[in-house]
mmCIF file of C-alpha atoms in Angstrom:
data_model
loop_
_atom_site.group_PDB
_atom_site.id
_atom_site.type_symbol
_atom_site.label_atom_id
_atom_site.label_comp_id
_atom_site.label_asym_id
_atom_site.label_seq_id
_atom_site.Cartn_x
_atom_site.Cartn_y
_atom_site.Cartn_z
ATOM 1 C CA MET A 21 161.580 68.676 79.942
ATOM 2 C CA ALA A 22 160.351 71.362 82.337
ATOM 3 C CA GLY A 23 156.695 72.365 82.277
ATOM 4 C CA ASP A 24 157.464 75.773 80.770
ATOM 5 C CA GLN A 25 159.384 74.117 77.939
ATOM 6 C CA VAL A 26 156.469 71.769 77.218
ATOM 7 C CA SER A 27 154.073 74.715 77.282
ATOM 8 C CA ALA A 28 156.224 76.678 74.846
ATOM 9 C CA TYR A 29 156.554 73.643 72.592
ATOM 10 C CA VAL A 30 152.810 73.029 72.546
ATOM 11 C CA LYS A 31 152.168 76.714 71.744
ATOM 12 C CA ARG A 32 154.585 76.481 68.814
ATOM 13 C CA MET A 33 152.745 73.442 67.470
ATOM 14 C CA GLY A 34 149.960 75.645 66.152
ATOM 15 C CA VAL A 35 152.264 77.708 63.959
ATOM 16 C CA CYS A 36 154.922 75.186 62.968
ATOM 17 C CA GLU A 37 153.789 72.808 60.226
ATOM 18 C CA ASP A 38 156.063 69.884 61.125
ATOM 19 C CA ALA A 39 155.902 70.240 64.939
ATOM 20 C CA GLU A 40 153.559 67.257 65.251
ATOM 21 C CA ALA A 41 156.077 65.053 63.478
ATOM 22 C CA ARG A 42 158.805 66.174 65.919
ATOM 23 C CA MET A 43 156.753 65.551 69.065
ATOM 24 C CA ARG A 44 157.263 62.017 70.300
ATOM 25 C CA LEU A 45 154.485 60.641 72.503
ATOM 26 C CA LYS A 46 154.545 57.076 73.814
ATOM 27 C CA VAL A 47 151.687 56.016 76.084
ATOM 28 C CA GLU A 48 151.771 52.990 78.392
ATOM 29 C CA THR A 49 148.304 51.753 79.312
ATOM 30 C CA ARG A 50 146.567 49.520 81.835
ATOM 31 C CA GLN A 51 143.205 47.757 81.789
ATOM 32 C CA ASP A 52 140.374 49.538 83.602
ATOM 33 C CA ARG A 53 137.178 47.567 83.295
ATOM 34 C CA ASP A 54 136.972 46.761 79.573
ATOM 35 C CA ILE A 55 139.152 49.553 78.168
ATOM 36 C CA GLU A 56 142.786 50.585 78.238
ATOM 37 C CA VAL A 57 143.607 53.829 80.030
ATOM 38 C CA PRO A 58 146.912 55.714 80.260
ATOM 39 C CA ARG A 59 149.234 54.640 83.101
ATOM 40 C CA ARG A 60 152.195 56.809 82.115
ATOM 41 C CA PHE A 61 153.535 58.432 79.005
ATOM 42 C CA ARG A 62 156.727 59.793 77.570
ATOM 43 C CA LEU A 63 156.677 63.154 75.875
ATOM 44 C CA ASN A 64 159.878 63.726 73.911
ATOM 45 C CA GLY A 65 161.618 61.250 76.213
ATOM 46 C CA ASP A 66 160.432 62.681 79.556
ATOM 47 C CA GLN A 67 158.266 60.342 81.624
ATOM 48 C CA VAL A 68 155.023 61.553 83.205
ATOM 49 C CA ASP A 69 153.083 59.179 85.460
ATOM 50 C CA VAL A 70 149.298 59.454 85.564
ATOM 51 C CA VAL A 71 148.274 60.260 89.144
ATOM 52 C CA GLU A 72 144.585 60.875 88.431
ATOM 53 C CA MET A 73 142.099 60.228 85.648
ATOM 54 C CA VAL A 74 140.104 63.463 85.868
ATOM 55 C CA ASP A 75 137.618 62.722 83.089
ATOM 56 C CA GLN A 76 137.050 60.550 80.043
ATOM 57 C CA TRP A 77 134.677 60.924 77.117
ATOM 58 C CA PHE A 78 134.067 59.422 73.712
ATOM 59 C CA GLY A 79 133.826 60.977 70.267
ATOM 60 C CA ALA A 80 132.931 59.418 66.919
ATOM 61 C CA ASP A 81 136.300 57.729 66.334
ATOM 62 C CA TYR A 82 138.246 59.003 69.331
ATOM 63 C CA ARG A 83 138.374 58.556 73.093
ATOM 64 C CA TYR A 84 139.624 61.430 75.235
ATOM 65 C CA CYS A 85 141.310 61.127 78.644
ATOM 66 C CA LYS A 86 141.849 64.193 80.818
ATOM 67 C CA ILE A 87 144.590 63.312 83.278
ATOM 68 C CA LYS A 88 146.702 64.897 85.982
ATOM 69 C CA GLY A 89 150.372 64.067 85.618
ATOM 70 C CA SER A 90 153.044 63.489 88.245
ATOM 71 C CA ASP A 91 154.417 66.917 87.275
ATOM 72 C CA GLY A 92 151.170 68.594 88.423
ATOM 73 C CA ALA A 93 150.120 69.441 84.868
ATOM 74 C CA LEU A 94 146.794 68.608 83.233
ATOM 75 C CA TYR A 95 146.802 66.777 79.914
ATOM 76 C CA ILE A 96 144.161 65.670 77.461
ATOM 77 C CA LEU A 97 145.231 62.633 75.482
ATOM 78 C CA ARG A 98 143.195 61.523 72.475
ATOM 79 C CA TYR A 99 143.106 57.886 71.453
ATOM 80 C CA ASP A 100 142.377 57.161 67.795
ATOM 81 C CA GLU A 101 140.417 53.895 67.921
ATOM 82 C CA LEU A 102 140.917 53.147 64.212
ATOM 83 C CA ARG A 103 144.708 53.626 64.125
ATOM 84 C CA SER A 104 145.410 52.664 67.762
ATOM 85 C CA GLU A 105 147.379 55.902 68.241
ATOM 86 C CA TRP A 106 147.547 58.424 71.086
ATOM 87 C CA ASP A 107 147.929 62.196 70.566
ATOM 88 C CA LEU A 108 148.406 65.081 72.987
ATOM 89 C CA THR A 109 145.562 67.555 72.427
ATOM 90 C CA MET A 110 145.900 69.828 75.494
ATOM 91 C CA PHE A 111 148.499 70.707 78.123
ATOM 92 C CA ALA A 112 148.163 73.067 81.106
ATOM 93 C CA SER A 113 151.111 73.423 83.459
ATOM 94 C CA GLU A 114 150.559 73.549 87.212
ATOM 95 C CA ARG A 115 151.529 77.228 87.114
ATOM 96 C CA ALA A 116 148.917 77.970 84.437
ATOM 97 C CA GLN A 117 146.268 76.217 86.545
ATOM 98 C CA VAL A 118 147.134 78.426 89.538
ATOM 99 C CA VAL A 119 146.927 81.612 87.453
ATOM 100 C CA THR A 120 143.588 80.523 85.965
ATOM 101 C CA ALA A 121 142.195 79.631 89.397
ATOM 102 C CA GLN A 122 143.319 82.960 90.870
ATOM 103 C CA SER A 123 141.855 84.987 88.020
ATOM 104 C CA SER A 124 138.507 83.217 88.330
ATOM 105 C CA GLY A 125 138.437 83.536 92.122
ATOM 106 C CA ARG A 126 138.681 79.784 92.741
ATOM 107 C CA ALA A 127 140.972 78.192 95.269
ATOM 108 C CA ARG A 128 144.402 76.989 94.209
ATOM 109 C CA PRO A 129 144.383 73.385 92.905
ATOM 110 C CA PRO A 130 145.907 70.866 95.311
ATOM 111 C CA ARG A 131 149.572 69.966 94.826
ATOM 112 C CA VAL A 132 150.338 66.466 93.654
ATOM 113 C CA ALA A 133 152.498 64.452 96.047
ATOM 114 C CA MET A 134 155.583 62.999 94.387
#
């Protein structure tokens, strides 16, 4: 699935009641110290490898991982500790990152080597 298609799909999630049920997310993890972190994931069948763990933080019952994917996009994945389930909570395509950086006067984000 191309980045623009993912972006459009994620935008539709907010207005389509059963969109969450249609989105298929499977996360493969690896051990990092004492916790599991995403290694790669499949979003509706398309594989995205994690090339960088940008940030990680904890909520009451959730753990959040902000990652850069092999497609250049940024993702925030939320891990539900009680149900042992991952959800996609944010997606920003590489193109959207460039537009945001240009509008704020920042330099273009580095390209991810494939």
